[in-house]
Short mmCIF file of C-alpha atoms in Angstrom, two decimals:
data_model
loop_
_atom_site.label_atom_id
_atom_site.label_comp_id
_atom_site.label_asym_id
_atom_site.label_seq_id
_atom_site.Cartn_x
_atom_site.Cartn_y
_atom_site.Cartn_z
CA MET S 1499 43.95 -54.35 -14.27
CA ILE S 1500 42.64 -50.80 -14.02
CA HIS S 1501 44.92 -48.26 -15.65
CA VAL S 1502 46.19 -45.56 -13.29
CA MET S 1503 46.23 -42.24 -15.11
CA ARG S 1504 49.64 -40.58 -15.22
CA ILE S 1505 50.46 -37.08 -16.40
CA VAL S 1506 52.88 -36.51 -19.28
CA MET S 1507 54.46 -33.08 -19.67
CA GLN S 1508 55.08 -32.25 -23.34
CA PRO S 1509 57.18 -29.14 -23.97
CA ALA S 1510 55.93 -27.35 -27.09
CA ARG S 1511 56.61 -23.61 -27.24
CA ARG S 1512 54.26 -22.10 -29.79
CA SER S 1513 56.39 -18.95 -29.86
CA GLU S 1514 58.81 -21.09 -31.90
CA LYS S 1515 57.77 -20.96 -35.55
CA ASP S 1516 58.24 -24.67 -36.29
CA VAL S 1517 56.41 -25.82 -33.17
CA ASN S 1518 53.47 -23.53 -33.91
CA GLN S 1519 53.33 -24.82 -37.49
CA HIS S 1520 53.25 -28.41 -36.25
CA TYR S 1521 50.47 -27.46 -33.81
CA GLN S 1522 48.44 -25.89 -36.62
CA ASP S 1523 49.03 -28.86 -38.94
CA THR S 1524 48.03 -31.72 -36.64
CA ILE S 1525 46.23 -30.24 -33.60
CA VAL S 1526 44.20 -27.34 -34.96
CA ASP S 1527 43.68 -29.36 -38.17
CA PRO S 1528 43.36 -33.03 -37.13
CA VAL S 1529 44.97 -35.71 -39.28
CA VAL S 1530 42.59 -37.51 -41.68
CA PHE S 1531 43.44 -41.21 -41.60
CA ASP S 1532 42.49 -42.08 -45.17
CA GLU S 1533 44.80 -39.39 -46.54
CA HIS S 1534 47.73 -41.31 -45.06
CA ALA S 1535 46.52 -44.88 -45.45
CA ASP S 1536 49.58 -45.64 -47.60
CA LEU S 1537 51.83 -45.11 -44.55
CA LEU S 1538 49.59 -46.48 -41.78
CA ASP S 1539 49.65 -50.23 -41.19
CA ALA S 1540 46.30 -52.00 -41.13
CA THR S 1541 46.27 -52.60 -37.38
CA THR S 1542 46.99 -48.97 -36.51
CA ILE S 1543 44.45 -47.50 -38.91
CA ASP S 1544 41.79 -49.96 -37.71
CA ARG S 1545 42.39 -49.00 -34.07
CA LEU S 1546 42.36 -45.31 -34.94
CA LYS S 1547 39.03 -45.65 -36.75
CA GLN S 1548 37.56 -47.54 -33.80
CA LEU S 1549 38.62 -44.77 -31.43
CA PHE S 1550 37.75 -41.94 -33.82
CA PRO S 1551 34.75 -42.95 -35.97
CA ASP S 1552 34.80 -39.56 -37.72
CA GLY S 1553 38.05 -40.62 -39.40
CA HIS S 1554 40.44 -37.99 -38.02
CA ALA S 1555 42.36 -37.22 -34.85
CA GLN S 1556 44.77 -34.73 -33.35
CA MET S 1557 48.32 -36.12 -33.34
CA TRP S 1558 51.71 -35.33 -31.88
CA GLY S 1559 55.07 -37.04 -31.66
CA VAL S 1560 58.37 -37.31 -29.83
CA VAL S 1561 61.87 -37.59 -31.30
CA PRO S 1562 64.08 -40.45 -30.06
CA GLY S 1563 66.58 -37.88 -28.78
CA LYS S 1564 70.36 -37.95 -28.87
CA ASN S 1565 71.54 -41.50 -28.22
CA ASP S 1566 67.85 -42.46 -27.81
CA ALA S 1567 67.68 -40.43 -24.60
CA ASN S 1568 63.88 -40.11 -24.77
CA LEU S 1569 63.10 -43.81 -25.11
CA SER S 1570 62.94 -44.56 -21.39
CA ARG S 1571 60.41 -41.74 -20.96
CA ILE S 1572 58.40 -42.76 -24.02
CA LYS S 1573 58.07 -46.30 -22.64
CA LYS S 1574 56.38 -44.87 -19.54
CA MET S 1575 53.65 -43.25 -21.66
CA HIS S 1576 50.48 -45.31 -22.10
CA PRO S 1577 47.03 -44.91 -23.61
CA GLY S 1578 44.79 -43.43 -20.94
CA ASP S 1579 47.48 -41.05 -19.66
CA TRP S 1580 46.97 -37.29 -19.87
CA VAL S 1581 49.37 -35.06 -21.82
CA PHE S 1582 49.85 -31.37 -21.05
CA PHE S 1583 51.45 -29.13 -23.66
CA SER S 1584 53.58 -26.41 -22.09
CA GLY S 1585 55.48 -23.46 -23.42
CA ASP S 1586 56.20 -19.82 -22.78
CA LYS S 1587 55.69 -20.32 -19.03
CA ARG S 1588 52.17 -21.73 -19.33
CA ILE S 1589 50.23 -24.96 -19.76
CA TYR S 1590 47.92 -24.28 -22.69
CA PHE S 1591 46.55 -27.55 -24.06
CA GLY S 1592 45.96 -31.15 -23.05
CA GLY S 1593 44.17 -34.41 -23.69
CA THR S 1594 44.19 -38.17 -23.26
CA ILE S 1595 46.64 -40.38 -25.13
CA ALA S 1596 44.21 -42.49 -27.15
CA LEU S 1597 46.78 -44.55 -29.06
CA LYS S 1598 50.57 -44.68 -29.27
CA TRP S 1599 52.68 -46.11 -32.10
CA ARG S 1600 55.92 -45.59 -34.03
CA ASN S 1601 55.94 -44.44 -37.64
CA LYS S 1602 58.96 -42.59 -38.97
CA GLU S 1603 57.60 -42.19 -42.50
CA LEU S 1604 54.29 -40.66 -41.41
CA ALA S 1605 55.99 -38.35 -38.92
CA THR S 1606 58.33 -37.11 -41.66
CA ARG S 1607 55.39 -36.44 -43.96
CA LEU S 1608 53.48 -34.54 -41.28
CA TRP S 1609 56.28 -32.61 -39.59
CA GLY S 1610 59.48 -32.99 -41.59
CA THR S 1611 62.73 -33.36 -39.66
CA ASP S 1612 64.61 -31.34 -37.06
CA PRO S 1613 68.08 -29.81 -37.68
CA ALA S 1614 69.69 -33.09 -36.59
CA GLY S 1615 67.72 -35.02 -39.20
CA SER S 1616 65.45 -36.73 -36.67
CA THR S 1617 61.68 -36.79 -36.82
CA TRP S 1618 58.92 -37.13 -34.21
CA GLU S 1619 58.42 -40.83 -34.97
CA TYR S 1620 57.05 -41.94 -31.59
CA MET S 1621 53.53 -40.77 -32.35
CA TYR S 1622 50.32 -40.53 -30.35
CA ALA S 1623 46.73 -39.56 -31.06
CA LEU S 1624 44.79 -37.43 -28.57
CA SER S 1625 41.17 -37.59 -27.45
CA GLY S 1626 39.11 -35.39 -25.14
CA THR S 1627 41.35 -32.38 -25.68
CA ARG S 1628 40.74 -28.99 -24.09
CA GLY S 1629 42.46 -25.65 -23.68
CA PHE S 1630 44.14 -24.32 -20.54
CA ASP S 1631 45.80 -21.12 -19.42
CA ILE S 1632 47.71 -22.12 -16.29
CA PRO S 1633 50.95 -20.31 -15.36
CA ILE S 1634 53.86 -22.67 -14.77
CA GLU S 1635 54.40 -20.91 -11.42
CA GLU S 1636 51.13 -22.38 -10.20
CA ILE S 1637 52.25 -25.89 -11.21
CA ARG S 1638 55.60 -25.42 -9.48
CA THR S 1639 53.87 -24.37 -6.27
CA LEU S 1640 51.31 -27.18 -6.38
CA LEU S 1641 53.94 -29.86 -6.96
CA SER S 1642 56.59 -28.30 -4.68
CA TRP S 1643 59.04 -27.95 -7.54
CA ASN S 1644 62.11 -25.79 -7.50
CA PRO S 1645 60.97 -22.19 -8.24
CA LYS S 1646 63.20 -22.13 -11.32
CA ARG S 1647 62.31 -25.55 -12.69
CA ASN S 1648 61.12 -25.61 -16.30
CA ILE S 1649 59.75 -28.42 -18.46
CA MET S 1650 62.72 -28.93 -20.78
CA GLY S 1651 62.01 -32.40 -22.17
CA ILE S 1652 59.14 -34.84 -22.30
CA SER S 1653 58.58 -36.36 -18.88
CA VAL S 1654 56.08 -38.56 -17.04
CA LEU S 1655 55.16 -37.37 -13.57
CA HIS S 1656 55.06 -39.82 -10.68
CA GLU S 1657 51.73 -40.92 -9.24
CA GLY S 1658 51.54 -38.32 -6.47
CA GLU S 1659 52.20 -35.41 -8.83
CA SER S 1660 49.77 -36.86 -11.37
CA ASP S 1661 47.04 -37.13 -8.75
CA ALA S 1662 47.62 -33.53 -7.63
CA LEU S 1663 47.27 -32.19 -11.18
CA GLN S 1664 44.25 -34.38 -11.85
CA THR S 1665 42.58 -32.91 -8.77
CA LEU S 1666 43.51 -29.33 -9.64
CA LEU S 1667 42.19 -29.48 -13.19
CA THR S 1668 39.37 -32.08 -12.94
CA LEU S 1669 40.71 -34.34 -15.68
CA ASP S 1670 38.12 -36.75 -17.04
CA ALA S 1671 39.16 -39.95 -18.77
CA SER S 1672 38.54 -40.09 -22.51
CA ALA S 1673 38.65 -42.72 -25.25
CA ALA S 1674 41.86 -44.74 -25.22
CA ALA S 1675 43.08 -48.09 -26.53
CA LEU S 1676 43.56 -49.63 -23.10
CA GLU S 1677 44.87 -53.14 -22.73
CA PRO S 1678 42.05 -55.72 -22.66
CA VAL S 1679 41.14 -57.06 -19.25
CA ASP S 1680 42.00 -60.73 -18.63
CA THR S 1681 38.59 -61.75 -17.26
CA ALA S 1682 39.75 -65.16 -16.07
CA GLN S 1683 42.69 -63.62 -14.22
CA GLU S 1684 40.44 -61.00 -12.61
CA GLU S 1685 37.92 -63.64 -11.49
CA ALA S 1686 40.69 -65.81 -10.09
CA ALA S 1687 42.02 -62.87 -8.07
CA VAL S 1688 38.55 -62.21 -6.63
CA ALA S 1689 38.05 -65.89 -5.78
CA ALA S 1690 41.43 -66.05 -4.05
CA PHE S 1691 40.82 -62.92 -1.95
CA ASP S 1692 40.72 -63.76 1.77
CA GLY S 1693 41.19 -60.31 3.29
CA GLU S 1694 38.72 -58.24 5.30
CA LEU S 1695 35.52 -57.35 3.48
CA GLU S 1696 34.86 -54.34 5.69
CA ARG S 1697 37.43 -51.84 6.93
CA THR S 1698 37.19 -49.02 9.39
CA ALA S 1699 37.99 -45.85 7.49
CA GLN S 1700 39.25 -42.69 9.10
CA ARG S 1701 38.97 -39.52 7.07
CA ALA S 1702 38.97 -35.81 7.63
CA GLN S 1703 35.50 -34.40 8.05
CA ARG S 1704 34.45 -31.23 6.31
CA GLY S 1705 33.97 -29.28 9.50
CA GLU S 1706 32.29 -26.31 7.87
CA GLN S 1707 29.95 -28.34 5.63
CA SER S 1708 26.90 -28.50 7.90
CA ALA S 1709 27.19 -24.80 8.78
CA LEU S 1710 27.58 -23.99 5.09
CA LYS S 1711 24.43 -25.84 4.06
CA ARG S 1712 22.44 -24.35 6.94
CA ARG S 1713 23.46 -20.90 5.77
CA LEU S 1714 22.51 -21.58 2.16
CA LEU S 1715 19.36 -23.59 2.86
CA GLN S 1716 17.06 -21.57 5.06
CA GLY S 1717 14.09 -23.80 5.69
CA GLY S 1718 13.29 -27.18 4.15
CA THR S 1719 13.55 -26.07 0.53
CA GLY S 1720 15.91 -24.02 -1.57
CA GLN S 1721 16.65 -22.93 -5.12
CA CYS S 1722 19.37 -24.41 -7.31
CA ALA S 1723 21.72 -21.54 -8.21
CA LEU S 1724 22.18 -22.88 -11.75
CA CYS S 1725 18.83 -24.16 -13.03
CA GLY S 1726 16.70 -22.09 -10.63
CA ARG S 1727 14.41 -24.96 -9.62
CA ALA S 1728 12.93 -24.83 -6.10
CA LEU S 1729 13.59 -28.21 -4.48
CA PRO S 1730 13.56 -29.95 -1.11
CA GLY S 1731 16.89 -29.66 0.69
CA THR S 1732 17.47 -33.41 0.24
CA PHE S 1733 18.14 -32.77 -3.45
CA LEU S 1734 20.42 -29.75 -3.02
CA ILE S 1735 24.14 -29.70 -2.33
CA ALA S 1736 26.27 -26.95 -0.82
CA ALA S 1737 28.55 -26.96 -3.86
CA HIS S 1738 31.86 -25.14 -3.65
CA ILE S 1739 32.20 -22.59 -6.44
CA LYS S 1740 35.96 -23.08 -6.30
CA LYS S 1741 37.02 -26.69 -5.77
CA ARG S 1742 37.25 -27.20 -2.02
CA ALA S 1743 40.49 -29.20 -2.24
CA MET S 1744 42.15 -26.12 -3.71
CA CYS S 1745 40.72 -23.62 -1.20
CA SER S 1746 42.81 -22.06 1.55
CA ASP S 1747 41.49 -22.25 5.11
CA GLU S 1748 40.46 -18.62 4.80
CA GLU S 1749 38.47 -19.39 1.64
CA LYS S 1750 36.80 -22.42 3.26
CA ARG S 1751 35.65 -20.13 6.08
CA ASP S 1752 34.22 -17.58 3.63
CA LEU S 1753 30.78 -19.12 4.09
CA ALA S 1754 28.98 -16.15 2.55
CA ASN S 1755 30.71 -16.52 -0.83
CA ILE S 1756 32.52 -19.81 -1.34
CA ALA S 1757 29.52 -22.01 -2.16
CA MET S 1758 26.16 -22.15 -3.87
CA LEU S 1759 23.21 -24.53 -3.84
CA ALA S 1760 23.28 -26.98 -6.76
CA CYS S 1761 20.78 -29.74 -7.43
CA THR S 1762 21.68 -33.42 -7.59
CA PHE S 1763 19.58 -33.85 -10.74
CA GLY S 1764 22.48 -32.74 -12.93
CA CYS S 1765 23.59 -29.21 -12.17
CA ASP S 1766 26.16 -30.18 -9.54
CA ALA S 1767 27.76 -32.71 -11.91
CA VAL S 1768 27.93 -30.56 -15.06
CA TYR S 1769 29.43 -27.68 -13.06
CA GLU S 1770 31.89 -29.86 -11.14
CA HIS S 1771 33.13 -31.50 -14.33
CA GLY S 1772 33.45 -28.20 -16.18
CA TYR S 1773 30.75 -28.52 -18.82
CA VAL S 1774 29.33 -25.18 -17.71
CA CYS S 1775 30.77 -22.15 -15.96
CA VAL S 1776 29.48 -18.79 -14.75
CA GLY S 1777 30.72 -15.72 -16.61
CA THR S 1778 31.69 -12.32 -15.23
CA ASP S 1779 28.09 -11.10 -15.65
CA GLY S 1780 26.55 -14.21 -14.09
CA ALA S 1781 25.53 -15.72 -17.44
CA ILE S 1782 25.92 -19.49 -17.71
CA GLN S 1783 28.39 -20.50 -20.42
CA ALA S 1784 28.36 -24.00 -21.89
CA SER S 1785 31.48 -25.82 -23.05
CA SER S 1786 31.49 -26.76 -26.72
CA LEU S 1787 32.95 -30.09 -25.58
CA ALA S 1788 29.57 -30.98 -24.03
CA ALA S 1789 28.48 -31.94 -27.56
CA GLU S 1790 30.68 -35.04 -27.24
CA ILE S 1791 28.19 -36.40 -24.67
CA PRO S 1792 24.66 -35.96 -26.09
CA GLU S 1793 22.98 -36.52 -22.71
CA VAL S 1794 25.05 -33.75 -21.12
CA GLU S 1795 24.43 -31.36 -24.01
CA ALA S 1796 20.68 -32.09 -23.87
CA TYR S 1797 20.56 -31.37 -20.13
CA ILE S 1798 22.39 -28.07 -20.57
CA GLN S 1799 20.14 -27.01 -23.44
CA GLN S 1800 16.95 -27.95 -21.60
CA LYS S 1801 17.77 -26.64 -18.12
CA LEU S 1802 20.62 -24.11 -18.29
CA ALA S 1803 20.88 -22.48 -21.71
CA GLY S 1804 20.30 -18.72 -21.60
CA ARG S 1805 20.11 -18.54 -17.81
CA THR S 1806 21.81 -15.93 -15.64
CA VAL S 1807 22.90 -16.93 -12.15
CA THR S 1808 21.50 -14.49 -9.60
CA TRP S 1809 23.92 -16.05 -7.12
CA TRP S 1810 26.78 -14.22 -8.86
CA THR S 1811 28.17 -11.19 -7.02
CA PRO S 1812 31.48 -9.30 -7.21
CA SER S 1813 32.50 -10.99 -3.93
CA ARG S 1814 31.95 -14.43 -5.44
CA GLU S 1815 33.52 -13.59 -8.80
CA PRO S 1816 37.11 -14.63 -7.77
CA TYR S 1817 35.79 -18.13 -7.04
CA TYR S 1818 33.82 -18.31 -10.29
CA GLN S 1819 36.94 -17.07 -12.11
CA TRP S 1820 39.02 -19.87 -10.58
CA HIS S 1821 36.49 -22.38 -11.85
CA ARG S 1822 36.54 -20.86 -15.36
CA ILE S 1823 40.33 -21.09 -15.52
CA HIS S 1824 40.92 -24.47 -13.88
CA THR S 1825 37.79 -26.58 -14.34
CA PHE S 1826 35.77 -25.29 -17.31
CA LYS S 1827 36.39 -27.38 -20.42
CA ASP S 1828 37.60 -24.61 -22.69
CA VAL S 1829 38.30 -25.10 -26.38
CA PRO S 1830 41.94 -25.68 -27.42
CA PRO S 1831 43.77 -22.51 -28.45
CA VAL S 1832 44.08 -21.78 -32.15
#
């Protein structure tokens, strides 16, 4: 079965000396597997090396809690879920749970113990990590939380909240040790299906979309705002600078500033998924995380590196700023 991504909220205040030290020791400086092979069982180290061929990974852990209070929450965490680190009223770091396991001895070696003598033995390795700078007030508003609610302990958000955060921050799946698919079971389910093959779908139409593209595309051709290529309108999209799902009605109606033309040959995708952003001077900035996908990095280097977006104006800057904060794949904070 397909894994449904859930969001895990991991409190970790870096203003606390011990937490910041742990962050430096196993996030800023990833854990090298071979240095701890004496404490890692063969199955775990093999799976880690399959997921991380370079031989190291960022790691974190969770204490069992008083009277094992955290166990029910830990059981809800699965490879493929996203973890957000929060502290000091902000979300500042996140990534995909690549692998989860329990190892008290290794946790003690890496992080020691807390004042109660417990250690962070329910461990997980992270892939596809990136930095954030999102005020907790914005999360409260998005998820309709109590205005005073804080993330006090590790928690797994329900599906609706997870979907909302995934949409806000454009979370892409990364490497994870997902459960193998039972092919025979999947084929049997398909063979047994006797429902309707076609359904009538009703969905909200983007009422301003045609007017937006007409405004941007004057005539049969136009210029991609990012790569600068002149192309037929068929290959250009009226791409929202700020994600449309997060725009207010007033912003959606700001036809002069909310969107730009982006080509379907790659620019729309790399911008939408945060591998590039537009800086305060209009210069295109590339995410260092693009190097993890050679084809994406090659496209950026060949078509976008060193370019300045003439589309940028002070009136459009608030939308470009939103994209830099929420969508651009920034490096984790050090």
